[in-house]
Tab-separated table of C-alpha atoms and ligand atoms in Angstrom:
chain	number	residue	atom	x	y	z
I	15	UNK	CA	-18.479	163.534	78.556
I	16	UNK	CA	-17.725	166.160	75.909
I	17	UNK	CA	-17.854	169.822	76.847
I	18	UNK	CA	-21.002	170.630	74.864
I	19	UNK	CA	-22.937	168.120	76.994
I	20	UNK	CA	-22.335	170.011	80.223
I	21	UNK	CA	-24.968	171.888	82.201
I	22	UNK	CA	-24.501	175.570	83.106
I	23	UNK	CA	-23.478	174.623	86.629
I	24	UNK	CA	-20.904	172.075	85.434
I	25	UNK	CA	-19.530	174.391	82.764
I	26	UNK	CA	-19.159	177.236	85.260
I	27	UNK	CA	-17.281	174.983	87.658
I	28	UNK	CA	-15.000	173.773	84.874
I	29	UNK	CA	-14.218	177.320	83.756
I	30	UNK	CA	-13.481	178.418	87.306
I	31	UNK	CA	-11.192	175.450	87.923
I	32	UNK	CA	-9.492	176.080	84.571
I	33	UNK	CA	-10.302	172.522	83.452
I	34	UNK	CA	-11.013	174.081	80.051
I	35	UNK	CA	-11.329	177.562	78.577
I	36	UNK	CA	-14.412	179.446	77.392
I	37	UNK	CA	-12.887	179.234	73.905
I	38	UNK	CA	-12.732	175.428	74.104
I	39	UNK	CA	-16.273	175.220	75.441
I	40	UNK	CA	-17.554	177.445	72.632
I	41	UNK	CA	-15.595	175.495	70.007
I	42	UNK	CA	-17.125	172.250	71.288
I	43	UNK	CA	-20.619	173.682	70.861
I	44	UNK	CA	-19.851	175.083	67.386
I	45	UNK	CA	-18.362	171.711	66.405
I	46	UNK	CA	-21.531	169.924	67.510
I	47	UNK	CA	-23.661	172.380	65.495
I	48	UNK	CA	-21.565	171.597	62.408
I	49	UNK	CA	-21.889	167.880	63.014
I	50	UNK	CA	-25.513	167.580	64.077
I	51	UNK	CA	-27.484	170.529	62.748
I	52	UNK	CA	-27.645	169.217	59.179
I	53	UNK	CA	-30.036	166.584	60.522
I	54	UNK	CA	-31.790	168.605	63.222
I	55	UNK	CA	-32.165	172.072	61.685
I	56	UNK	CA	-32.299	173.868	65.034
I	57	UNK	CA	-30.475	177.029	63.932
I	58	UNK	CA	-31.419	179.756	61.468
I	59	UNK	CA	-28.232	181.768	62.098
I	60	UNK	CA	-24.989	180.726	63.776
I	61	UNK	CA	-23.096	183.698	65.217
I	62	UNK	CA	-19.690	182.048	65.301
I	63	UNK	CA	-17.604	185.239	65.257
I	64	UNK	CA	-19.642	186.937	67.956
I	65	UNK	CA	-19.418	183.805	70.116
I	66	UNK	CA	-15.659	183.329	69.761
I	67	UNK	CA	-15.012	186.999	70.409
I	68	UNK	CA	-17.066	186.904	73.608
I	69	UNK	CA	-15.395	183.672	74.734
I	70	UNK	CA	-11.988	185.259	74.218
I	71	UNK	CA	-12.893	188.185	76.464
I	72	UNK	CA	-13.919	185.790	79.208
I	73	UNK	CA	-10.707	183.799	78.864
I	74	UNK	CA	-8.674	186.979	79.242
I	75	UNK	CA	-10.541	187.708	82.459
I	76	UNK	CA	-9.899	184.203	83.757
I	77	UNK	CA	-6.214	184.529	82.888
I	78	UNK	CA	-6.069	187.702	84.956
I	79	UNK	CA	-7.620	185.737	87.830
I	80	UNK	CA	-10.736	187.900	87.871
I	81	UNK	CA	-13.972	186.475	89.299
I	82	UNK	CA	-16.411	185.226	86.642
I	83	UNK	CA	-20.177	185.193	86.865
I	84	UNK	CA	-22.243	182.032	86.577
I	85	UNK	CA	-23.251	182.602	82.932
I	86	UNK	CA	-19.937	184.055	81.886
I	87	UNK	CA	-18.360	182.228	78.939
I	88	UNK	CA	-21.275	179.809	78.567
I	89	UNK	CA	-22.862	179.301	75.120
I	90	UNK	CA	-26.572	180.100	74.731
I	91	UNK	CA	-28.942	179.819	71.747
I	92	UNK	CA	-31.666	182.432	71.296
I	93	UNK	CA	-35.070	181.987	69.645
I	94	UNK	CA	-35.211	184.068	66.497
I	95	UNK	CA	-37.891	186.433	67.806
I	96	UNK	CA	-35.554	188.002	70.370
I	97	UNK	CA	-33.406	190.855	69.095
I	98	UNK	CA	-29.615	190.659	69.198
I	99	UNK	CA	-28.123	193.891	67.893
I	100	UNK	CA	-26.653	193.656	64.383
I	101	UNK	CA	-27.718	190.018	64.006
I	102	UNK	CA	-30.473	188.902	61.630
I	103	UNK	CA	-33.844	188.410	63.347
I	104	UNK	CA	-36.461	186.803	61.108
I	105	UNK	CA	-39.251	185.364	63.301
I	106	UNK	CA	-38.938	182.531	60.724
I	107	UNK	CA	-40.966	184.696	58.340
I	108	UNK	CA	-40.295	185.701	54.746
I	109	UNK	CA	-41.500	189.183	55.643
I	110	UNK	CA	-38.391	189.629	57.841
I	111	UNK	CA	-36.004	187.459	55.817
I	112	UNK	CA	-33.176	190.011	55.802
I	113	UNK	CA	-34.098	192.026	58.862
I	114	UNK	CA	-31.117	193.026	61.000
I	115	UNK	CA	-31.949	193.805	64.627
I	116	UNK	CA	-31.184	197.464	65.373
I	117	UNK	CA	-30.845	196.988	69.140
I	118	UNK	CA	-30.611	194.378	71.885
I	119	UNK	CA	-33.647	193.028	73.699
I	120	UNK	CA	-33.464	193.672	77.449
I	121	UNK	CA	-32.768	189.983	78.127
I	122	UNK	CA	-29.863	190.120	75.648
I	123	UNK	CA	-28.507	193.288	77.239
I	124	UNK	CA	-28.539	191.414	80.538
I	125	UNK	CA	-26.848	188.405	78.932
I	126	UNK	CA	-24.111	190.540	77.415
I	127	UNK	CA	-23.484	192.214	80.741
I	128	UNK	CA	-23.294	188.766	82.340
I	129	UNK	CA	-20.721	187.684	79.733
I	130	UNK	CA	-22.898	185.032	78.053
I	131	UNK	CA	-21.696	183.630	74.727
I	132	UNK	CA	-24.430	183.886	72.084
I	133	UNK	CA	-23.936	181.087	69.539
I	134	UNK	CA	-26.930	181.670	67.304
I	135	UNK	CA	-30.607	182.171	66.578
I	136	UNK	CA	-32.979	179.219	66.568
I	137	UNK	CA	-35.834	178.124	64.350
I	138	UNK	CA	-39.503	178.493	65.292
I	139	UNK	CA	-42.999	178.514	63.885
I	140	UNK	CA	-43.448	181.765	61.989
I	141	UNK	CA	-43.964	184.576	64.531
I	142	UNK	CA	-44.227	181.851	67.214
I	143	UNK	CA	-47.542	180.588	65.824
I	144	UNK	CA	-47.675	176.838	65.993
I	145	UNK	CA	-46.868	173.735	68.014
I	146	UNK	CA	-44.451	171.864	65.752
I	147	UNK	CA	-41.920	174.288	64.160
I	148	UNK	CA	-43.288	173.147	60.790
I	149	UNK	CA	-44.667	176.656	60.165
I	150	UNK	CA	-41.177	178.150	59.686
I	151	UNK	CA	-40.590	179.801	56.307
I	152	UNK	CA	-37.023	178.458	56.369
I	153	UNK	CA	-37.469	174.711	56.875
I	154	UNK	CA	-38.485	172.388	59.654
I	155	UNK	CA	-36.627	171.327	62.797
I	156	UNK	CA	-36.471	167.645	63.706
I	157	UNK	CA	-36.766	166.033	67.130
I	158	UNK	CA	-33.331	164.784	68.265
I	159	UNK	CA	-34.981	161.715	69.842
I	160	UNK	CA	-36.632	160.670	66.559
I	161	UNK	CA	-35.836	162.508	63.349
I	162	UNK	CA	-39.218	161.598	61.841
I	163	UNK	CA	-40.992	163.562	64.559
I	164	UNK	CA	-41.505	167.229	65.370
I	165	UNK	CA	-39.618	168.887	68.238
I	166	UNK	CA	-42.791	170.738	69.283
I	167	UNK	CA	-43.240	174.441	68.910
I	168	UNK	CA	-43.034	177.187	68.601
I	169	UNK	CA	-39.620	177.250	70.332
I	170	UNK	CA	-38.741	173.941	68.631
I	171	UNK	CA	-35.300	175.101	67.504
I	172	UNK	CA	-34.314	176.147	71.027
I	173	UNK	CA	-35.537	172.901	72.639
I	174	UNK	CA	-33.935	170.724	69.944
I	175	UNK	CA	-30.637	172.635	70.244
I	176	UNK	CA	-30.526	171.976	74.005
I	177	UNK	CA	-31.525	168.317	73.602
I	178	UNK	CA	-28.918	167.749	70.849
I	179	UNK	CA	-26.213	169.487	72.914
I	180	UNK	CA	-25.844	172.165	70.247
I	181	UNK	CA	-25.760	174.749	73.071
I	182	UNK	CA	-25.603	174.622	76.855
I	183	UNK	CA	-29.001	176.320	77.268
I	184	UNK	CA	-31.428	178.425	75.262
I	185	UNK	CA	-34.095	181.095	75.421
I	186	UNK	CA	-37.618	180.588	74.145
I	187	UNK	CA	-40.881	182.490	74.320
I	188	UNK	CA	-44.218	181.160	75.524
I	189	UNK	CA	-47.616	182.621	74.600
I	190	UNK	CA	-49.694	179.459	74.873
I	191	UNK	CA	-47.143	176.733	75.574
I	192	UNK	CA	-44.247	177.425	73.237
I	193	UNK	CA	-41.517	176.839	75.824
I	194	UNK	CA	-43.113	173.996	77.765
I	195	UNK	CA	-44.459	171.853	74.923
I	196	UNK	CA	-41.192	171.675	72.925
I	197	UNK	CA	-39.279	171.124	76.198
I	198	UNK	CA	-41.632	168.217	76.890
I	199	UNK	CA	-41.225	166.741	73.376
I	200	UNK	CA	-37.415	167.074	73.473
I	201	UNK	CA	-36.850	165.859	77.045
I	202	UNK	CA	-35.446	169.090	78.511
I	203	UNK	CA	-36.563	171.617	81.142
I	204	UNK	CA	-38.650	174.603	79.979
I	205	UNK	CA	-39.921	177.394	82.240
I	206	UNK	CA	-42.626	179.931	81.445
I	207	UNK	CA	-42.220	182.625	84.086
I	208	UNK	CA	-45.067	184.601	85.667
I	209	UNK	CA	-46.357	187.247	83.267
I	210	UNK	CA	-44.322	190.360	84.034
I	211	UNK	CA	-41.341	188.662	85.612
I	212	UNK	CA	-39.169	189.017	82.489
I	213	UNK	CA	-39.083	192.104	80.274
I	214	UNK	CA	-40.595	191.651	76.818
I	215	UNK	CA	-38.691	194.602	75.371
I	216	UNK	CA	-37.054	193.421	72.162
I	217	UNK	CA	-39.218	190.304	71.892
I	218	UNK	CA	-41.187	190.452	68.650
I	219	UNK	CA	-44.739	190.632	69.956
I	220	UNK	CA	-47.234	187.876	69.204
I	221	UNK	CA	-49.961	188.391	71.832
I	222	UNK	CA	-48.648	190.968	74.275
I	223	UNK	CA	-50.877	190.081	77.234
I	224	UNK	CA	-49.669	186.457	77.110
I	225	UNK	CA	-46.056	186.509	75.830
I	226	UNK	CA	-43.184	185.692	78.204
I	227	UNK	CA	-39.520	184.896	77.564
I	228	UNK	CA	-38.081	181.984	79.509
I	229	UNK	CA	-35.223	179.484	79.745
I	230	UNK	CA	-34.875	176.038	78.173
I	231	UNK	CA	-32.184	174.096	80.021
I	232	UNK	CA	-30.894	170.635	80.882
I	233	UNK	CA	-31.732	170.889	84.605
I	234	UNK	CA	-34.078	172.754	86.954
I	235	UNK	CA	-31.132	174.393	88.723
I	236	UNK	CA	-29.941	175.789	85.388
I	237	UNK	CA	-33.412	177.236	84.727
I	238	UNK	CA	-33.209	179.027	88.051
I	239	UNK	CA	-29.809	180.474	87.186
I	240	UNK	CA	-31.064	181.812	83.852
I	241	UNK	CA	-34.292	183.172	85.305
I	242	UNK	CA	-32.344	185.069	87.931
I	243	UNK	CA	-30.211	186.606	85.192
I	244	UNK	CA	-33.079	187.749	82.955
I	245	UNK	CA	-35.860	188.737	85.367
I	246	UNK	CA	-36.653	192.106	86.916
I	247	UNK	CA	-38.367	195.394	86.258
I	248	UNK	CA	-37.460	197.171	83.064
I	249	UNK	CA	-38.395	200.759	82.292
I	250	UNK	CA	-38.877	199.717	78.659
I	251	UNK	CA	-41.673	197.244	79.463
I	252	UNK	CA	-44.372	198.732	81.661
I	253	UNK	CA	-45.809	195.287	82.440
I	254	UNK	CA	-42.550	194.071	83.991
I	255	UNK	CA	-42.217	194.023	87.766
I	256	UNK	CA	-39.530	193.706	90.356
I	257	UNK	CA	-39.887	190.676	92.522
I	258	UNK	CA	-37.203	189.516	94.931
I	259	UNK	CA	-34.350	189.925	92.548
I	260	UNK	CA	-31.984	187.612	94.361
I	261	UNK	CA	-33.379	184.139	94.456
I	262	UNK	CA	-33.430	182.462	97.810
I	263	UNK	CA	-33.893	178.771	98.149
I	264	UNK	CA	-37.591	178.608	98.826
I	265	UNK	CA	-38.312	177.311	102.256
I	266	UNK	CA	-40.663	174.449	101.651
I	267	UNK	CA	-40.467	170.890	102.830
I	268	UNK	CA	-41.580	168.131	100.537
I	269	UNK	CA	-43.353	166.489	103.487
I	270	UNK	CA	-45.592	169.543	103.883
I	271	UNK	CA	-46.253	169.924	100.176
I	272	UNK	CA	-49.808	169.698	98.857
I	273	UNK	CA	-49.988	168.839	95.162
I	274	UNK	CA	-53.221	169.441	93.269
I	275	UNK	CA	-54.289	167.221	90.385
I	276	UNK	CA	-57.031	168.927	88.382
I	277	UNK	CA	-59.585	166.378	87.303
I	278	UNK	CA	-60.264	168.314	84.103
I	279	UNK	CA	-56.727	167.524	82.868
I	280	UNK	CA	-57.023	163.764	83.123
I	281	UNK	CA	-59.649	163.267	80.489
I	282	UNK	CA	-60.516	161.434	77.293
I	283	UNK	CA	-58.084	162.572	74.647
I	284	UNK	CA	-55.109	162.224	76.967
I	285	UNK	CA	-53.005	159.395	75.530
I	286	UNK	CA	-53.238	156.509	78.076
I	287	UNK	CA	-49.497	155.878	77.830
I	288	UNK	CA	-48.773	159.531	78.611
I	289	UNK	CA	-51.211	159.365	81.522
I	290	UNK	CA	-49.411	156.354	82.923
I	291	UNK	CA	-46.022	158.087	82.809
I	292	UNK	CA	-47.451	161.229	84.441
I	293	UNK	CA	-49.253	159.297	87.207
I	294	UNK	CA	-46.099	157.332	87.926
I	295	UNK	CA	-44.087	160.558	88.230
I	296	UNK	CA	-46.662	162.027	90.585
I	297	UNK	CA	-46.589	158.884	92.717
I	298	UNK	CA	-42.866	159.522	93.245
I	299	UNK	CA	-43.760	162.810	94.918
I	300	UNK	CA	-46.058	160.830	97.192
I	301	UNK	CA	-43.106	158.590	98.044
I	302	UNK	CA	-41.112	161.725	98.871
I	303	UNK	CA	-43.821	162.624	101.389
I	304	UNK	CA	-46.083	165.040	99.508
I	305	UNK	CA	-49.844	164.903	99.737
I	306	UNK	CA	-51.842	164.510	96.514
I	307	UNK	CA	-55.240	166.231	96.409
I	308	UNK	CA	-57.792	166.283	93.607
I	309	UNK	CA	-58.766	169.827	92.625
I	310	UNK	CA	-61.120	171.270	90.043
I	311	UNK	CA	-60.474	173.964	87.442
I	312	UNK	CA	-64.043	174.037	86.142
I	313	UNK	CA	-63.555	176.476	83.265
I	314	UNK	CA	-60.729	174.522	81.644
I	315	UNK	CA	-62.920	173.393	78.766
I	316	UNK	CA	-63.316	177.021	77.609
I	317	UNK	CA	-59.631	177.919	77.768
I	318	UNK	CA	-58.687	176.943	74.246
I	319	UNK	CA	-61.670	178.781	72.772
I	320	UNK	CA	-60.884	181.930	74.772
I	321	UNK	CA	-57.202	181.736	73.804
I	322	UNK	CA	-58.011	181.370	70.114
I	323	UNK	CA	-60.026	184.619	70.288
I	324	UNK	CA	-57.760	186.740	72.523
I	325	UNK	CA	-54.472	185.641	70.942
I	326	UNK	CA	-55.488	186.304	67.289
I	327	UNK	CA	-57.033	189.652	68.294
I	328	UNK	CA	-53.673	190.738	69.707
I	329	UNK	CA	-51.827	189.155	66.778
I	330	UNK	CA	-53.855	191.141	64.267
I	331	UNK	CA	-52.944	194.375	66.056
I	332	UNK	CA	-49.273	193.497	66.645
I	333	UNK	CA	-48.581	192.316	63.117
I	334	UNK	CA	-50.055	195.448	61.536
I	335	UNK	CA	-46.582	197.005	61.719
I	336	UNK	CA	-45.210	194.662	59.022
I	337	UNK	CA	-46.432	196.651	56.083
I	338	UNK	CA	-43.539	196.809	53.633
I	339	UNK	CA	-42.657	200.331	54.710
I	340	UNK	CA	-41.117	200.057	58.151
I	341	UNK	CA	-39.416	196.655	58.117
I	342	UNK	CA	-38.185	193.846	55.924
I	343	UNK	CA	-39.830	192.742	52.701
I	344	UNK	CA	-41.340	195.437	50.498
I	345	UNK	CA	-43.234	194.505	47.326
I	346	UNK	CA	-43.671	197.065	44.593
I	347	UNK	CA	-47.128	198.541	43.982
I	348	UNK	CA	-48.809	201.417	42.178
I	349	UNK	CA	-49.942	202.977	45.425
I	350	UNK	CA	-49.455	202.629	49.173
I	351	UNK	CA	-52.373	200.248	49.663
I	352	UNK	CA	-51.063	197.947	46.979
I	353	UNK	CA	-47.614	197.910	48.640
I	354	UNK	CA	-49.244	196.936	51.952
I	355	UNK	CA	-51.434	194.250	50.444
I	356	UNK	CA	-48.812	192.616	48.235
I	357	UNK	CA	-46.128	192.680	50.932
I	358	UNK	CA	-48.401	191.096	53.507
I	359	UNK	CA	-49.833	188.566	51.068
I	360	UNK	CA	-46.401	187.366	49.946
I	361	UNK	CA	-44.527	187.955	53.196
I	362	UNK	CA	-46.762	186.149	55.699
I	363	UNK	CA	-47.258	182.401	55.626
I	364	UNK	CA	-50.702	180.854	55.919
I	365	UNK	CA	-50.785	180.545	59.737
I	366	UNK	CA	-50.126	184.243	60.472
I	367	UNK	CA	-52.606	185.143	57.720
I	368	UNK	CA	-55.240	182.889	59.267
I	369	UNK	CA	-54.751	184.433	62.707
I	370	UNK	CA	-54.707	188.021	61.444
I	371	UNK	CA	-58.043	187.383	59.737
I	372	UNK	CA	-59.538	185.646	62.784
I	373	UNK	CA	-58.365	188.474	65.019
I	374	UNK	CA	-59.594	191.267	62.779
I	375	UNK	CA	-62.964	189.507	62.577
I	376	UNK	CA	-63.225	189.026	66.343
I	377	UNK	CA	-62.466	192.703	66.952
I	378	UNK	CA	-64.755	194.146	64.305
I	379	UNK	CA	-67.892	196.128	65.153
I	380	UNK	CA	-70.716	193.941	66.367
I	381	UNK	CA	-68.494	190.901	66.922
I	382	UNK	CA	-66.356	192.527	69.588
I	383	UNK	CA	-68.974	192.024	72.305
I	384	UNK	CA	-69.960	188.586	71.082
I	385	UNK	CA	-66.438	187.180	70.906
I	386	UNK	CA	-63.636	189.295	72.306
I	387	UNK	CA	-65.407	190.615	75.378
I	388	UNK	CA	-66.806	187.188	76.190
I	389	UNK	CA	-63.368	185.620	75.840
I	390	UNK	CA	-61.938	188.222	78.224
I	391	UNK	CA	-64.638	187.423	80.779
I	392	UNK	CA	-63.813	183.755	80.421
I	393	UNK	CA	-60.151	184.577	80.971
I	394	UNK	CA	-61.060	186.114	84.334
I	395	UNK	CA	-62.991	183.003	85.329
I	396	UNK	CA	-60.061	180.782	84.350
I	397	UNK	CA	-57.722	182.842	86.496
I	398	UNK	CA	-60.202	182.616	89.392
I	399	UNK	CA	-60.220	178.807	89.030
I	400	UNK	CA	-56.487	178.823	89.699
I	401	UNK	CA	-56.839	181.258	92.620
I	402	UNK	CA	-59.431	178.955	94.205
I	403	UNK	CA	-57.343	175.819	93.657
I	404	UNK	CA	-54.263	177.477	95.130
I	405	UNK	CA	-56.183	178.076	98.365
I	406	UNK	CA	-56.072	174.307	98.857
I	407	UNK	CA	-52.740	173.295	97.328
I	408	UNK	CA	-49.201	174.649	96.877
I	409	UNK	CA	-48.679	173.565	93.286
I	410	UNK	CA	-50.649	171.869	90.534
I	411	UNK	CA	-49.324	169.040	88.398
I	412	UNK	CA	-50.577	168.067	84.953
I	413	UNK	CA	-49.331	166.645	81.669
I	414	UNK	CA	-47.797	169.247	79.303
I	415	UNK	CA	-49.205	167.723	76.158
I	416	UNK	CA	-51.873	165.070	75.556
I	417	UNK	CA	-49.466	163.085	73.329
I	418	UNK	CA	-45.745	162.503	72.869
I	419	UNK	CA	-44.021	164.208	69.911
I	420	UNK	CA	-46.106	163.552	66.806
I	421	UNK	CA	-44.911	162.711	63.293
I	422	UNK	CA	-43.763	165.410	60.896
I	423	UNK	CA	-46.707	166.216	58.616
I	424	UNK	CA	-49.274	164.535	60.893
I	425	UNK	CA	-51.187	167.680	61.931
I	426	UNK	CA	-49.938	170.378	59.624
I	427	UNK	CA	-52.968	170.292	57.305
I	428	UNK	CA	-55.456	170.343	60.158
I	429	UNK	CA	-55.099	173.549	62.210
I	430	UNK	CA	-57.724	172.479	64.737
I	431	UNK	CA	-55.841	169.267	65.564
I	432	UNK	CA	-52.687	171.361	65.971
I	433	UNK	CA	-54.501	173.819	68.275
I	434	UNK	CA	-55.790	170.961	70.441
I	435	UNK	CA	-52.249	170.009	71.365
I	436	UNK	CA	-52.100	173.231	73.450
I	437	UNK	CA	-54.993	172.248	75.664
I	438	UNK	CA	-52.929	171.808	78.880
I	439	UNK	CA	-50.605	174.793	78.448
I	440	UNK	CA	-52.865	177.630	77.266
I	441	UNK	CA	-54.873	178.060	80.528
I	442	UNK	CA	-51.678	178.912	82.422
I	443	UNK	CA	-50.884	181.788	80.041
I	444	UNK	CA	-54.431	183.072	80.402
I	445	UNK	CA	-53.990	183.024	84.191
I	446	UNK	CA	-50.507	184.591	83.976
I	447	UNK	CA	-49.058	181.954	86.298
I	448	UNK	CA	-45.604	180.329	86.106
I	449	UNK	CA	-45.171	176.712	85.001
I	450	UNK	CA	-42.285	174.414	84.214
I	451	UNK	CA	-42.065	171.294	82.088
I	452	UNK	CA	-39.633	168.657	83.346
I	453	UNK	CA	-38.772	165.321	81.759
I	454	UNK	CA	-40.503	162.585	83.774
I	455	UNK	CA	-40.323	159.443	81.669
I	456	UNK	CA	-40.756	158.100	78.169
I	457	UNK	CA	-43.247	156.428	75.894
I	458	UNK	CA	-40.988	154.244	73.774
I	459	UNK	CA	-38.058	156.488	72.957
I	460	UNK	CA	-40.101	159.678	73.214
I	461	UNK	CA	-39.740	161.924	76.282
I	462	UNK	CA	-42.779	163.049	78.277
I	463	UNK	CA	-42.960	166.291	80.250
I	464	UNK	CA	-44.641	166.851	83.610
I	465	UNK	CA	-46.056	170.339	84.101
I	466	UNK	CA	-45.662	171.925	87.546
I	467	UNK	CA	-47.771	175.068	87.889
I	468	UNK	CA	-47.219	177.563	90.708
I	469	UNK	CA	-48.880	180.625	92.172
I	470	UNK	CA	-47.848	183.924	90.621
I	471	UNK	CA	-44.149	184.573	91.296
I	472	UNK	CA	-43.616	181.102	92.782
I	473	UNK	CA	-40.932	180.136	90.240
I	474	UNK	CA	-38.415	179.267	92.965
I	475	UNK	CA	-40.817	176.820	94.515
I	476	UNK	CA	-41.740	175.000	91.301
I	477	UNK	CA	-38.077	174.815	90.295
I	478	UNK	CA	-37.057	173.503	93.724
I	479	UNK	CA	-39.756	170.853	93.428
I	480	UNK	CA	-38.480	170.018	89.945
I	481	UNK	CA	-34.976	169.720	91.346
I	482	UNK	CA	-36.182	167.468	94.156
I	483	UNK	CA	-37.657	165.184	91.486
I	484	UNK	CA	-34.388	165.168	89.528
I	485	UNK	CA	-32.456	164.295	92.701
I	486	UNK	CA	-34.914	161.567	93.678
I	487	UNK	CA	-34.862	159.896	90.279
I	488	UNK	CA	-31.188	160.239	89.384
T	14	LIG	N1	-48.935	176.620	70.014
T	14	LIG	C1	-49.561	177.799	70.472
T	14	LIG	C2	-50.049	178.625	69.319
T	14	LIG	O1	-49.922	178.194	68.234
T	14	LIG	C3	-48.641	178.561	71.367
T	14	LIG	C4	-47.713	179.457	70.663
T	14	LIG	C5	-46.775	180.149	71.587
T	14	LIG	O2	-46.778	179.905	72.787
T	14	LIG	N2	-46.029	181.057	71.025
T	14	LIG	O3	-50.570	179.683	69.487
């Protein structure tokens, strides 16, 4: 096995035992990027110098026989909406083509303190809007399992980089499924934490009441390690909270576990082959001793509609700051208004423009009550559905996506078809709950992800359950 294929846990062990150095590990990852990324297109920026410099520091520490932390010296890729000081951060948008981040996001500050090696910034749908990474202004990313197919989105670059061993792990962001769906399409683990568990400071905002940063890794244990490193209250994000900072192994027994299957998620439109893989995976939990119970989340059918009102409303407010004056691209004009209009017309791609317009419309006088307020009420009902279901079960299991990775170009001209691929991930963001996608089988050569949803702040439990599945099936 080459070094770039290792998990965090394996790499840490190897570094501690001096089987290899952090420099060698980083070189192996950089080598793989050079070899493979021409075909995959996972990276927008490779920070080779920064990475080698950081690796060197770690090697000096190891030489001096100092203790190293679990992420120390281990190469990570970061979605290009998360700020790394002095490194370009584009959100895959022309409007930020040459934007250099002036400071570190809180998660990056934590990474640097932990001695992580940042190897680069990964591709995404522009401003994280999309489900295929085809909306990037700087080219598409391809699925490592089939180069004719999308890697999912919007964190498609991060998921593809992990799957192609072009990093050991990565960070993504998830507003309506953008960590879990690409993890599912690329056959890796992707965790969306509980809203508030991880600071959003330094994450370019898409829809602030839904956005969360989370890990994309090769194993559930690795996801736990990364979550522990990035979570916690941050004075710079008032929605972040402290919750048991040190992770204990959650004390559940698989034999006592009650797993809920929501009937609204096993419906027409779910690819029968995907359904078969998911049902088979769930039956393995039954073999491990868990009890499977049908539950109902009755407002599921309204989730996508509510999301596509609330999210664009927040998008239209958040993206107002890109005006040609404060950041990035600035088109010339005869007056201030013309500068704004030309910059935004030429700087934003069609998907952000569509959502800004939808959002501005939904928030405008007269429509606010009819659309926005109604969507917010629906959001409350969706959250209550989960609260009710969790009175009966410990976790809920569903598919992540109704289909395996689709073909490049298949949905890009039909926004509604693209939006429908988020049907199983969006409700969880609306509820604020944590959920993980784990690889649970394949349709042909294409990986399928199983979604395990937990109660708020139950990340340990869902990751332990994910790990139990990995152990059982390996
Ligand atoms: N695919 C969804 C969208 O287009 C989710 C995006 C995300 O989670 N950032 O809005």
